[in-house]
């Protein structure tokens, strides 16, 4: 009897073992799925955080850009006023204020576009007029209005006069 009675116990234990192994496999699969979901959510959150920081930086840069564009008008006024001041003390005082303003704006990334003697580049320059001269064509011969970059972005192109090379005299062309 014990031998017969023992067989069903072994079968029952084997069935329970199989059932537990099956449940363990299901739980392991579920745990792996949850872990993968957690890793995915972590990556998504990290990407969101990076995007959010970048967006915040863009908003600050745009706000600075608009403010600096408005201040460029005052910078231009200083540049025009300085040569016209007759009193040396006035010129020195206004010059100091102008230099402070230039330094402050430079800390925020503002830099003038240098152009004299260089070649015309439509990314940095706006041609207002041309001048016939012996210089090579498209060489900048005069800066009419100062241009500026904020970090690497042009916020105001330089207004320039460029050379138009006069290779032949007018009479030679018609003759």
mmCIF file of C-alpha atoms in Angstrom:
data_model
loop_
_atom_site.group_PDB
_atom_site.id
_atom_site.type_symbol
_atom_site.label_atom_id
_atom_site.label_comp_id
_atom_site.label_asym_id
_atom_site.label_seq_id
_atom_site.Cartn_x
_atom_site.Cartn_y
_atom_site.Cartn_z
ATOM 1 C CA UNK A 1 0.000 0.000 0.000
ATOM 2 C CA UNK A 2 2.718 2.406 0.802
ATOM 3 C CA UNK A 3 4.337 1.776 -2.557
ATOM 4 C CA UNK A 4 1.058 2.520 -4.344
ATOM 5 C CA UNK A 5 0.309 5.383 -2.085
ATOM 6 C CA UNK A 6 3.845 6.802 -2.589
ATOM 7 C CA UNK A 7 3.510 6.932 -6.368
ATOM 8 C CA UNK A 8 0.718 9.445 -6.403
ATOM 9 C CA UNK A 9 2.731 11.586 -3.983
ATOM 10 C CA UNK A 10 5.692 11.569 -6.370
ATOM 11 C CA UNK A 11 3.393 12.382 -9.268
ATOM 12 C CA UNK A 12 1.753 15.113 -7.252
ATOM 13 C CA UNK A 13 5.190 16.498 -6.234
ATOM 14 C CA UNK A 14 6.361 16.344 -9.843
ATOM 15 C CA UNK A 15 3.219 18.176 -10.982
ATOM 16 C CA UNK A 16 3.663 20.805 -8.261
ATOM 17 C CA UNK A 17 7.334 21.178 -9.221
ATOM 18 C CA UNK A 18 6.390 21.629 -12.877
ATOM 19 C CA UNK A 19 3.702 24.148 -11.901
ATOM 20 C CA UNK A 20 6.171 26.077 -9.708
ATOM 21 C CA UNK A 21 8.814 26.035 -12.472
ATOM 22 C CA UNK A 22 6.188 27.339 -14.916
ATOM 23 C CA UNK A 23 5.165 30.113 -12.488
ATOM 24 C CA UNK A 24 8.846 30.930 -11.892
ATOM 25 C CA UNK A 25 9.458 31.212 -15.653
ATOM 26 C CA UNK A 26 6.386 33.488 -16.003
ATOM 27 C CA UNK A 27 7.506 35.658 -13.101
ATOM 28 C CA UNK A 28 11.067 35.813 -14.478
ATOM 29 C CA UNK A 29 9.717 36.899 -17.875
ATOM 30 C CA UNK A 30 7.473 39.477 -16.199
ATOM 31 C CA UNK A 31 10.396 40.786 -14.117
ATOM 32 C CA UNK A 32 12.555 41.083 -17.267
ATOM 33 C CA UNK A 33 9.736 42.952 -19.045
ATOM 34 C CA UNK A 34 9.372 45.344 -16.110
ATOM 35 C CA UNK A 35 13.138 45.853 -15.962
ATOM 36 C CA UNK A 36 13.224 46.656 -19.686
ATOM 37 C CA UNK A 37 10.286 49.067 -19.239
ATOM 38 C CA UNK A 38 12.109 50.722 -16.356
ATOM 39 C CA UNK A 39 15.308 51.068 -18.432
ATOM 40 C CA UNK A 40 13.277 52.524 -21.312
ATOM 41 C CA UNK A 41 11.550 55.017 -18.991
ATOM 42 C CA UNK A 42 14.895 55.955 -17.463
ATOM 43 C CA UNK A 43 16.339 56.615 -20.932
ATOM 44 C CA UNK A 44 13.227 58.592 -21.906
ATOM 45 C CA UNK A 45 13.500 60.701 -18.759
ATOM 46 C CA UNK A 46 17.207 61.313 -19.357
ATOM 47 C CA UNK A 47 16.458 62.407 -22.940
ATOM 48 C CA UNK A 48 13.669 64.667 -21.682
ATOM 49 C CA UNK A 49 15.983 66.207 -19.092
ATOM 50 C CA UNK A 50 18.646 66.907 -21.743
ATOM 51 C CA UNK A 51 16.049 68.346 -24.117
ATOM 52 C CA UNK A 52 14.613 70.485 -21.317
ATOM 53 C CA UNK A 53 18.051 71.906 -20.441
ATOM 54 C CA UNK A 54 18.756 72.603 -24.106
ATOM 55 C CA UNK A 55 15.371 74.291 -24.524
ATOM 56 C CA UNK A 56 15.971 76.421 -21.426
ATOM 57 C CA UNK A 57 19.335 77.458 -22.845
ATOM 58 C CA UNK A 58 17.678 78.358 -26.156
ATOM 59 C CA UNK A 59 15.085 80.514 -24.420
ATOM 60 C CA UNK A 60 17.790 82.342 -22.459
ATOM 61 C CA UNK A 61 19.870 82.818 -25.613
ATOM 62 C CA UNK A 62 16.868 84.173 -27.508
ATOM 63 C CA UNK A 63 16.027 86.562 -24.689
ATOM 64 C CA UNK A 64 19.661 87.730 -24.594
ATOM 65 C CA UNK A 65 19.690 88.086 -28.374
ATOM 66 C CA UNK A 66 16.634 90.349 -28.383
ATOM 67 C CA UNK A 67 18.015 92.487 -25.565
ATOM 68 C CA UNK A 68 21.434 92.756 -27.205
ATOM 69 C CA UNK A 69 19.868 93.700 -30.557
ATOM 70 C CA UNK A 70 18.059 96.537 -28.789
ATOM 71 C CA UNK A 71 21.294 97.629 -27.078
ATOM 72 C CA UNK A 72 23.186 97.731 -30.390
ATOM 73 C CA UNK A 73 21.333 100.946 -31.227
ATOM 74 C CA UNK A 74 22.810 102.562 -28.115
ATOM 75 C CA UNK A 75 26.251 101.173 -28.990
ATOM 76 C CA UNK A 76 25.942 102.789 -32.435
ATOM 77 C CA UNK A 77 24.950 106.089 -30.829
ATOM 78 C CA UNK A 78 28.053 105.971 -28.620
ATOM 79 C CA UNK A 79 30.285 105.326 -31.645
ATOM 80 C CA UNK A 80 28.776 108.295 -33.484
ATOM 81 C CA UNK A 81 28.883 110.596 -30.450
ATOM 82 C CA UNK A 82 32.499 109.951 -29.414
ATOM 83 C CA UNK A 83 34.224 111.728 -32.354
ATOM 84 C CA UNK A 84 31.901 114.722 -32.114
ATOM 85 C CA UNK A 85 32.674 115.471 -28.440
ATOM 86 C CA UNK A 86 34.974 118.463 -28.254
ATOM 87 C CA UNK A 87 35.879 118.415 -24.566
ATOM 88 C CA UNK A 88 38.586 115.824 -23.851
ATOM 89 C CA UNK A 89 37.116 114.989 -20.420
ATOM 90 C CA UNK A 90 33.678 114.390 -21.957
ATOM 91 C CA UNK A 91 35.171 112.178 -24.662
ATOM 92 C CA UNK A 92 37.136 110.225 -22.067
ATOM 93 C CA UNK A 93 34.098 109.740 -19.807
ATOM 94 C CA UNK A 94 31.773 108.703 -22.613
ATOM 95 C CA UNK A 95 34.544 106.457 -23.973
ATOM 96 C CA UNK A 96 34.814 104.687 -20.626
ATOM 97 C CA UNK A 97 31.056 104.049 -20.513
ATOM 98 C CA UNK A 98 31.205 102.802 -24.109
ATOM 99 C CA UNK A 99 34.101 100.429 -23.299
ATOM 100 C CA UNK A 100 32.263 99.047 -20.246
ATOM 101 C CA UNK A 101 29.211 98.374 -22.370
ATOM 102 C CA UNK A 102 31.322 96.644 -25.037
ATOM 103 C CA UNK A 103 32.980 94.438 -22.365
ATOM 104 C CA UNK A 104 29.653 93.476 -20.791
ATOM 105 C CA UNK A 105 28.137 92.573 -24.152
ATOM 106 C CA UNK A 106 31.289 90.607 -25.050
ATOM 107 C CA UNK A 107 30.830 88.498 -21.893
ATOM 108 C CA UNK A 108 27.451 87.461 -23.295
ATOM 109 C CA UNK A 109 29.081 86.451 -26.583
ATOM 110 C CA UNK A 110 28.748 89.609 -28.697
ATOM 111 C CA UNK A 111 31.597 90.235 -31.089
ATOM 112 C CA UNK A 112 31.931 92.654 -33.995
ATOM 113 C CA UNK A 113 32.300 91.262 -37.492
ATOM 114 C CA UNK A 114 35.621 92.339 -38.966
ATOM 115 C CA UNK A 115 35.386 93.045 -42.650
ATOM 116 C CA UNK A 116 37.731 95.765 -43.921
ATOM 117 C CA UNK A 117 39.956 94.491 -46.719
ATOM 118 C CA UNK A 118 38.310 91.071 -46.660
ATOM 119 C CA UNK A 119 36.166 89.394 -49.266
ATOM 120 C CA UNK A 120 32.425 89.903 -49.348
ATOM 121 C CA UNK A 121 30.567 87.019 -47.665
ATOM 122 C CA UNK A 122 26.747 87.129 -47.815
ATOM 123 C CA UNK A 123 26.554 85.350 -44.443
ATOM 124 C CA UNK A 124 28.269 88.259 -42.705
ATOM 125 C CA UNK A 125 27.882 91.262 -45.014
ATOM 126 C CA UNK A 126 25.161 93.243 -46.740
ATOM 127 C CA UNK A 127 26.262 95.205 -49.810
ATOM 128 C CA UNK A 128 24.873 98.730 -49.899
ATOM 129 C CA UNK A 129 26.908 99.966 -52.846
ATOM 130 C CA UNK A 130 29.812 99.257 -55.171
ATOM 131 C CA UNK A 131 32.822 101.385 -55.975
ATOM 132 C CA UNK A 132 34.911 101.170 -59.128
ATOM 133 C CA UNK A 133 38.543 100.977 -58.112
ATOM 134 C CA UNK A 134 41.764 99.083 -58.611
ATOM 135 C CA UNK A 135 40.971 96.613 -55.795
ATOM 136 C CA UNK A 136 39.984 93.058 -56.674
ATOM 137 C CA UNK A 137 36.222 92.630 -57.217
ATOM 138 C CA UNK A 138 34.133 91.834 -54.125
ATOM 139 C CA UNK A 139 36.792 93.181 -51.758
ATOM 140 C CA UNK A 140 35.288 95.258 -48.972
ATOM 141 C CA UNK A 141 36.565 98.812 -49.301
ATOM 142 C CA UNK A 142 34.392 100.532 -46.684
ATOM 143 C CA UNK A 143 32.327 99.522 -43.677
ATOM 144 C CA UNK A 144 29.192 101.656 -43.642
ATOM 145 C CA UNK A 145 27.466 99.958 -40.713
ATOM 146 C CA UNK A 146 29.050 97.692 -38.109
ATOM 147 C CA UNK A 147 27.883 94.077 -37.993
ATOM 148 C CA UNK A 148 27.781 91.762 -34.983
ATOM 149 C CA UNK A 149 27.689 88.081 -34.092
ATOM 150 C CA UNK A 150 26.223 86.686 -30.910
ATOM 151 C CA UNK A 151 28.297 83.598 -30.236
ATOM 152 C CA UNK A 152 28.317 82.044 -33.722
ATOM 153 C CA UNK A 153 25.037 83.546 -34.991
ATOM 154 C CA UNK A 154 25.018 86.734 -37.065
ATOM 155 C CA UNK A 155 22.494 89.058 -35.438
ATOM 156 C CA UNK A 156 23.287 92.031 -37.657
ATOM 157 C CA UNK A 157 25.325 91.802 -40.865
ATOM 158 C CA UNK A 158 27.926 94.472 -41.650
ATOM 159 C CA UNK A 159 26.730 97.019 -44.190
ATOM 160 C CA UNK A 160 29.566 97.417 -46.662
ATOM 161 C CA UNK A 161 30.782 98.970 -49.893
ATOM 162 C CA UNK A 162 32.591 96.525 -52.142
ATOM 163 C CA UNK A 163 35.049 97.031 -54.970
ATOM 164 C CA UNK A 164 34.079 96.606 -58.558
ATOM 165 C CA UNK A 165 37.288 96.114 -60.499
ATOM 166 C CA UNK A 166 37.650 98.523 -63.404
ATOM 167 C CA UNK A 167 39.780 96.503 -65.798
ATOM 168 C CA UNK A 168 39.351 98.596 -68.963
ATOM 169 C CA UNK A 169 38.647 102.233 -69.596
ATOM 170 C CA UNK A 170 35.192 103.075 -70.924
ATOM 171 C CA UNK A 171 36.564 104.374 -74.229
ATOM 172 C CA UNK A 172 38.471 101.132 -74.856
ATOM 173 C CA UNK A 173 35.353 99.030 -74.474
ATOM 174 C CA UNK A 174 33.397 101.019 -77.057
ATOM 175 C CA UNK A 175 36.264 101.543 -79.484
#
